PDB file of N, CA, C and O in Angstrom:
ATOM      1  N   UNK A  19     100.922  75.931 100.191  1.00  0.00           N
ATOM      2  CA  UNK A  19     101.305  77.196 100.197  1.00  0.00           C
ATOM      3  C   UNK A  19     101.214  77.829  98.911  1.00  0.00           C
ATOM      4  O   UNK A  19     101.551  77.304  97.751  1.00  0.00           O
ATOM      5  N   UNK A  20     100.562  78.896  98.770  1.00  0.00           N
ATOM      6  CA  UNK A  20     100.139  79.522  97.590  1.00  0.00           C
ATOM      7  C   UNK A  20     101.014  80.757  97.156  1.00  0.00           C
ATOM      8  O   UNK A  20     101.628  81.352  98.291  1.00  0.00           O
ATOM      9  N   UNK A  21     101.533  81.003  95.966  1.00  0.00           N
ATOM     10  CA  UNK A  21     102.586  81.915  95.329  1.00  0.00           C
ATOM     11  C   UNK A  21     101.872  82.851  94.539  1.00  0.00           C
ATOM     12  O   UNK A  21     102.379  83.560  93.811  1.00  0.00           O
ATOM     13  N   UNK A  22      99.987  83.127  94.702  1.00  0.00           N
ATOM     14  CA  UNK A  22      99.945  83.978  94.045  1.00  0.00           C
ATOM     15  C   UNK A  22      99.331  84.861  95.034  1.00  0.00           C
ATOM     16  O   UNK A  22      99.130  84.895  96.164  1.00  0.00           O
ATOM     17  N   UNK A  23      99.168  86.459  94.413  1.00  0.00           N
ATOM     18  CA  UNK A  23      98.933  87.790  95.357  1.00  0.00           C
ATOM     19  C   UNK A  23      97.812  88.383  94.418  1.00  0.00           C
ATOM     20  O   UNK A  23      98.046  88.699  93.283  1.00  0.00           O
ATOM     21  N   UNK A  24      96.937  88.810  95.216  1.00  0.00           N
ATOM     22  CA  UNK A  24      95.980  90.087  94.746  1.00  0.00           C
ATOM     23  C   UNK A  24      96.738  91.410  94.567  1.00  0.00           C
ATOM     24  O   UNK A  24      97.363  91.847  95.543  1.00  0.00           O
ATOM     25  N   UNK A  25      96.376  91.747  93.464  1.00  0.00           N
ATOM     26  CA  UNK A  25      97.195  93.414  93.352  1.00  0.00           C
ATOM     27  C   UNK A  25      95.893  94.038  93.775  1.00  0.00           C
ATOM     28  O   UNK A  25      95.049  94.524  92.732  1.00  0.00           O
ATOM     29  N   UNK A  26      95.716  94.825  94.620  1.00  0.00           N
ATOM     30  CA  UNK A  26      94.937  95.738  95.147  1.00  0.00           C
ATOM     31  C   UNK A  26      95.012  97.139  94.475  1.00  0.00           C
ATOM     32  O   UNK A  26      96.049  97.704  94.129  1.00  0.00           O
ATOM     33  N   UNK A  27      93.998  97.623  94.296  1.00  0.00           N
ATOM     34  CA  UNK A  27      93.859  99.053  93.847  1.00  0.00           C
ATOM     35  C   UNK A  27      94.620  99.426  92.264  1.00  0.00           C
ATOM     36  O   UNK A  27      94.462 100.064  91.566  1.00  0.00           O
ATOM     37  N   UNK A  28      94.459  98.308  91.577  1.00  0.00           N
ATOM     38  CA  UNK A  28      94.971  98.043  90.261  1.00  0.00           C
ATOM     39  C   UNK A  28      93.643  97.692  89.154  1.00  0.00           C
ATOM     40  O   UNK A  28      92.863  96.786  89.654  1.00  0.00           O
ATOM     41  N   UNK A  29      93.614  98.225  88.121  1.00  0.00           N
ATOM     42  CA  UNK A  29      92.405  97.901  87.196  1.00  0.00           C
ATOM     43  C   UNK A  29      93.077  96.910  85.952  1.00  0.00           C
ATOM     44  O   UNK A  29      93.864  97.228  85.692  1.00  0.00           O
ATOM     45  N   UNK A  30      92.181  96.048  85.519  1.00  0.00           N
ATOM     46  CA  UNK A  30      92.552  95.549  84.184  1.00  0.00           C
ATOM     47  C   UNK A  30      92.740  96.318  82.669  1.00  0.00           C
ATOM     48  O   UNK A  30      91.724  97.068  82.982  1.00  0.00           O
ATOM     49  N   UNK A  31      93.550  96.165  82.430  1.00  0.00           N
ATOM     50  CA  UNK A  31      93.259  97.331  81.072  1.00  0.00           C
ATOM     51  C   UNK A  31      92.748  96.694  80.016  1.00  0.00           C
ATOM     52  O   UNK A  31      92.147  97.604  79.130  1.00  0.00           O
ATOM     53  N   UNK A  32      92.034  95.362  80.220  1.00  0.00           N
ATOM     54  CA  UNK A  32      91.222  94.868  79.103  1.00  0.00           C
ATOM     55  C   UNK A  32      89.953  95.260  79.502  1.00  0.00           C
ATOM     56  O   UNK A  32      88.915  95.540  78.602  1.00  0.00           O
ATOM     57  N   UNK A  33      89.383  94.826  80.709  1.00  0.00           N
ATOM     58  CA  UNK A  33      87.849  94.923  80.845  1.00  0.00           C
ATOM     59  C   UNK A  33      87.871  95.971  82.075  1.00  0.00           C
ATOM     60  O   UNK A  33      86.601  96.266  82.340  1.00  0.00           O
ATOM     61  N   UNK A  34      88.605  96.753  82.587  1.00  0.00           N
ATOM     62  CA  UNK A  34      88.476  97.983  83.156  1.00  0.00           C
ATOM     63  C   UNK A  34      88.277  97.685  84.514  1.00  0.00           C
ATOM     64  O   UNK A  34      87.708  98.422  85.364  1.00  0.00           O
ATOM     65  N   UNK A  35      88.039  96.476  85.121  1.00  0.00           N
ATOM     66  CA  UNK A  35      87.459  96.286  86.601  1.00  0.00           C
ATOM     67  C   UNK A  35      88.649  96.450  87.637  1.00  0.00           C
ATOM     68  O   UNK A  35      89.651  96.054  87.439  1.00  0.00           O
ATOM     69  N   UNK A  36      88.211  96.928  88.839  1.00  0.00           N
ATOM     70  CA  UNK A  36      89.164  97.014  89.533  1.00  0.00           C
ATOM     71  C   UNK A  36      89.315  95.603  90.725  1.00  0.00           C
ATOM     72  O   UNK A  36      88.187  94.912  91.005  1.00  0.00           O
ATOM     73  N   UNK A  37      90.448  95.491  91.098  1.00  0.00           N
ATOM     74  CA  UNK A  37      90.790  94.514  91.937  1.00  0.00           C
ATOM     75  C   UNK A  37      90.550  93.371  91.909  1.00  0.00           C
ATOM     76  O   UNK A  37      89.661  92.254  92.583  1.00  0.00           O
ATOM     77  N   UNK A  38      90.806  92.880  90.540  1.00  0.00           N
ATOM     78  CA  UNK A  38      90.400  91.460  90.162  1.00  0.00           C
ATOM     79  C   UNK A  38      91.991  90.814  89.690  1.00  0.00           C
ATOM     80  O   UNK A  38      91.754  89.607  88.829  1.00  0.00           O
ATOM     81  N   UNK A  39      92.800  91.432  89.614  1.00  0.00           N
ATOM     82  CA  UNK A  39      94.412  91.092  89.114  1.00  0.00           C
ATOM     83  C   UNK A  39      94.900  90.138  90.237  1.00  0.00           C
ATOM     84  O   UNK A  39      94.871  90.784  91.172  1.00  0.00           O
ATOM     85  N   UNK A  40      95.576  89.066  89.651  1.00  0.00           N
ATOM     86  CA  UNK A  40      96.414  88.221  90.610  1.00  0.00           C
ATOM     87  C   UNK A  40      97.452  87.928  89.933  1.00  0.00           C
ATOM     88  O   UNK A  40      97.950  88.093  89.043  1.00  0.00           O
ATOM     89  N   UNK A  41      98.762  88.110  90.861  1.00  0.00           N
ATOM     90  CA  UNK A  41      99.946  87.951  90.620  1.00  0.00           C
ATOM     91  C   UNK A  41     100.602  86.659  90.864  1.00  0.00           C
ATOM     92  O   UNK A  41     100.369  86.011  91.971  1.00  0.00           O
ATOM     93  N   UNK A  42     101.082  85.869  89.703  1.00  0.00           N
ATOM     94  CA  UNK A  42     101.696  84.564  90.044  1.00  0.00           C
ATOM     95  C   UNK A  42     103.268  84.458  89.825  1.00  0.00           C
ATOM     96  O   UNK A  42     103.642  84.831  88.705  1.00  0.00           O
ATOM     97  N   UNK A  43     103.876  84.691  91.064  1.00  0.00           N
ATOM     98  CA  UNK A  43     105.392  84.941  90.800  1.00  0.00           C
ATOM     99  C   UNK A  43     105.808  83.726  90.103  1.00  0.00           C
ATOM    100  O   UNK A  43     107.459  83.980  89.926  1.00  0.00           O
ATOM    101  N   UNK A  44     105.660  82.648  90.409  1.00  0.00           N
ATOM    102  CA  UNK A  44     106.445  80.963  90.230  1.00  0.00           C
ATOM    103  C   UNK A  44     106.458  81.127  88.582  1.00  0.00           C
ATOM    104  O   UNK A  44     107.277  80.895  87.875  1.00  0.00           O
ATOM    105  N   UNK A  45     105.164  81.788  87.887  1.00  0.00           N
ATOM    106  CA  UNK A  45     104.779  81.364  86.436  1.00  0.00           C
ATOM    107  C   UNK A  45     105.355  82.780  86.024  1.00  0.00           C
ATOM    108  O   UNK A  45     105.221  82.972  84.661  1.00  0.00           O
ATOM    109  N   UNK A  46     105.709  83.928  86.889  1.00  0.00           N
ATOM    110  CA  UNK A  46     105.758  85.397  86.217  1.00  0.00           C
ATOM    111  C   UNK A  46     104.733  85.473  85.145  1.00  0.00           C
ATOM    112  O   UNK A  46     104.712  86.629  84.468  1.00  0.00           O
ATOM    113  N   UNK A  47     103.486  85.515  85.889  1.00  0.00           N
ATOM    114  CA  UNK A  47     102.384  86.045  85.288  1.00  0.00           C
ATOM    115  C   UNK A  47     101.373  86.763  85.947  1.00  0.00           C
ATOM    116  O   UNK A  47     101.286  86.482  87.059  1.00  0.00           O
ATOM    117  N   UNK A  48     100.898  87.948  85.308  1.00  0.00           N
ATOM    118  CA  UNK A  48      99.368  88.559  86.207  1.00  0.00           C
ATOM    119  C   UNK A  48      98.276  88.212  85.228  1.00  0.00           C
ATOM    120  O   UNK A  48      98.148  87.807  83.951  1.00  0.00           O
ATOM    121  N   UNK A  49      97.269  87.584  86.010  1.00  0.00           N
ATOM    122  CA  UNK A  49      96.088  87.507  85.215  1.00  0.00           C
ATOM    123  C   UNK A  49      94.592  88.142  85.879  1.00  0.00           C
ATOM    124  O   UNK A  49      94.856  88.136  87.172  1.00  0.00           O
ATOM    125  N   UNK A  50      93.715  88.554  84.903  1.00  0.00           N
ATOM    126  CA  UNK A  50      92.402  88.802  85.613  1.00  0.00           C
ATOM    127  C   UNK A  50      91.408  87.757  85.703  1.00  0.00           C
ATOM    128  O   UNK A  50      91.498  87.166  84.771  1.00  0.00           O
ATOM    129  N   UNK A  51      90.956  87.899  86.655  1.00  0.00           N
ATOM    130  CA  UNK A  51      89.970  86.843  86.933  1.00  0.00           C
ATOM    131  C   UNK A  51      88.639  87.108  86.599  1.00  0.00           C
ATOM    132  O   UNK A  51      87.905  86.232  86.548  1.00  0.00           O
ATOM    133  N   UNK A  52      88.279  88.459  85.895  1.00  0.00           N
ATOM    134  CA  UNK A  52      86.780  88.619  85.416  1.00  0.00           C
ATOM    135  C   UNK A  52      87.159  88.182  84.002  1.00  0.00           C
ATOM    136  O   UNK A  52      85.970  87.714  83.585  1.00  0.00           O
ATOM    137  N   UNK A  53      88.024  88.632  83.248  1.00  0.00           N
ATOM    138  CA  UNK A  53      87.918  88.291  81.596  1.00  0.00           C
ATOM    139  C   UNK A  53      88.882  87.472  81.271  1.00  0.00           C
ATOM    140  O   UNK A  53      88.877  87.030  80.081  1.00  0.00           O
ATOM    141  N   UNK A  54      89.949  86.900  82.232  1.00  0.00           N
ATOM    142  CA  UNK A  54      91.025  86.308  82.152  1.00  0.00           C
ATOM    143  C   UNK A  54      92.127  86.519  81.206  1.00  0.00           C
ATOM    144  O   UNK A  54      93.139  85.744  80.633  1.00  0.00           O
ATOM    145  N   UNK A  55      92.314  87.633  80.863  1.00  0.00           N
ATOM    146  CA  UNK A  55      93.329  88.282  80.138  1.00  0.00           C
ATOM    147  C   UNK A  55      94.503  88.223  80.812  1.00  0.00           C
ATOM    148  O   UNK A  55      94.540  88.144  82.169  1.00  0.00           O
ATOM    149  N   UNK A  56      95.742  87.781  80.310  1.00  0.00           N
ATOM    150  CA  UNK A  56      97.024  87.443  81.223  1.00  0.00           C
ATOM    151  C   UNK A  56      97.988  88.432  80.411  1.00  0.00           C
ATOM    152  O   UNK A  56      97.885  88.594  79.519  1.00  0.00           O
ATOM    153  N   UNK A  57      98.931  88.497  81.273  1.00  0.00           N
ATOM    154  CA  UNK A  57     100.416  89.214  80.879  1.00  0.00           C
ATOM    155  C   UNK A  57     101.653  88.623  81.549  1.00  0.00           C
ATOM    156  O   UNK A  57     101.381  88.279  82.873  1.00  0.00           O
ATOM    157  N   UNK A  58     102.515  88.551  80.848  1.00  0.00           N
ATOM    158  CA  UNK A  58     103.528  88.306  81.222  1.00  0.00           C
ATOM    159  C   UNK A  58     104.457  89.375  82.079  1.00  0.00           C
ATOM    160  O   UNK A  58     104.108  90.514  81.591  1.00  0.00           O
ATOM    161  N   UNK A  59     105.288  89.245  83.287  1.00  0.00           N
ATOM    162  CA  UNK A  59     105.778  90.060  83.871  1.00  0.00           C
ATOM    163  C   UNK A  59     107.365  89.864  83.842  1.00  0.00           C
ATOM    164  O   UNK A  59     107.829  88.941  83.529  1.00  0.00           O
ATOM    165  N   UNK A  60     107.953  91.028  83.721  1.00  0.00           N
ATOM    166  CA  UNK A  60     109.484  90.939  83.836  1.00  0.00           C
ATOM    167  C   UNK A  60     109.924  90.919  85.092  1.00  0.00           C
ATOM    168  O   UNK A  60     109.895  92.091  86.037  1.00  0.00           O
ATOM    169  N   UNK A  61     110.918  89.972  85.160  1.00  0.00           N
ATOM    170  CA  UNK A  61     111.452  89.981  86.920  1.00  0.00           C
ATOM    171  C   UNK A  61     112.813  90.631  86.793  1.00  0.00           C
ATOM    172  O   UNK A  61     113.521  90.857  86.019  1.00  0.00           O
ATOM    173  N   UNK A  62     113.441  91.399  87.748  1.00  0.00           N
ATOM    174  CA  UNK A  62     114.613  91.854  88.105  1.00  0.00           C
ATOM    175  C   UNK A  62     115.498  91.020  89.299  1.00  0.00           C
ATOM    176  O   UNK A  62     115.030  91.518  90.219  1.00  0.00           O
ATOM    177  N   UNK A  63     116.201  90.162  88.772  1.00  0.00           N
ATOM    178  CA  UNK A  63     116.860  89.447  89.494  1.00  0.00           C
ATOM    179  C   UNK A  63     118.062  90.355  90.519  1.00  0.00           C
ATOM    180  O   UNK A  63     118.076  89.873  91.753  1.00  0.00           O
ATOM    181  N   UNK A  64     118.140  91.584  89.789  1.00  0.00           N
ATOM    182  CA  UNK A  64     119.414  92.402  90.643  1.00  0.00           C
ATOM    183  C   UNK A  64     118.194  93.160  91.539  1.00  0.00           C
ATOM    184  O   UNK A  64     119.032  94.192  92.409  1.00  0.00           O
ATOM    185  N   UNK A  65     117.046  93.139  91.375  1.00  0.00           N
ATOM    186  CA  UNK A  65     116.345  94.078  92.206  1.00  0.00           C
ATOM    187  C   UNK A  65     116.546  95.556  92.584  1.00  0.00           C
ATOM    188  O   UNK A  65     116.561  96.260  93.468  1.00  0.00           O
ATOM    189  N   UNK A  66     117.281  96.414  90.959  1.00  0.00           N
ATOM    190  CA  UNK A  66     117.276  97.738  91.295  1.00  0.00           C
ATOM    191  C   UNK A  66     118.559  97.942  91.820  1.00  0.00           C
ATOM    192  O   UNK A  66     118.423  98.925  91.941  1.00  0.00           O
ATOM    193  N   UNK A  67     119.477  96.925  92.508  1.00  0.00           N
ATOM    194  CA  UNK A  67     120.723  97.420  93.218  1.00  0.00           C
ATOM    195  C   UNK A  67     121.662  98.101  92.172  1.00  0.00           C
ATOM    196  O   UNK A  67     122.557  98.665  92.715  1.00  0.00           O
ATOM    197  N   UNK A  68     121.722  98.070  91.082  1.00  0.00           N
ATOM    198  CA  UNK A  68     122.846  98.628  90.117  1.00  0.00           C
ATOM    199  C   UNK A  68     122.422  99.622  89.225  1.00  0.00           C
ATOM    200  O   UNK A  68     120.979  99.708  89.205  1.00  0.00           O
ATOM    201  N   UNK A  69     123.092 100.617  88.968  1.00  0.00           N
ATOM    202  CA  UNK A  69     122.205 101.846  88.281  1.00  0.00           C
ATOM    203  C   UNK A  69     122.566 101.594  86.910  1.00  0.00           C
ATOM    204  O   UNK A  69     123.402 100.834  86.091  1.00  0.00           O
TER     205      UNK A  69
END
C-alpha cells in the first residue's frame, strides 16, 4: 500500500512544471519528480475543528 498521492493541477514553484508534485503523508513531504525539489508540509492534527 502506498502513502503517496499525486497533487493534480498544481505546479512546482521551482521548475514550474504542472502535475509533477507528489505528497507523502507518512514523511509529511511534498516532492517534485521533475527537479527533485522537496518541501515539508504542516499537518493539522485538529483538522480545523477549533476556531
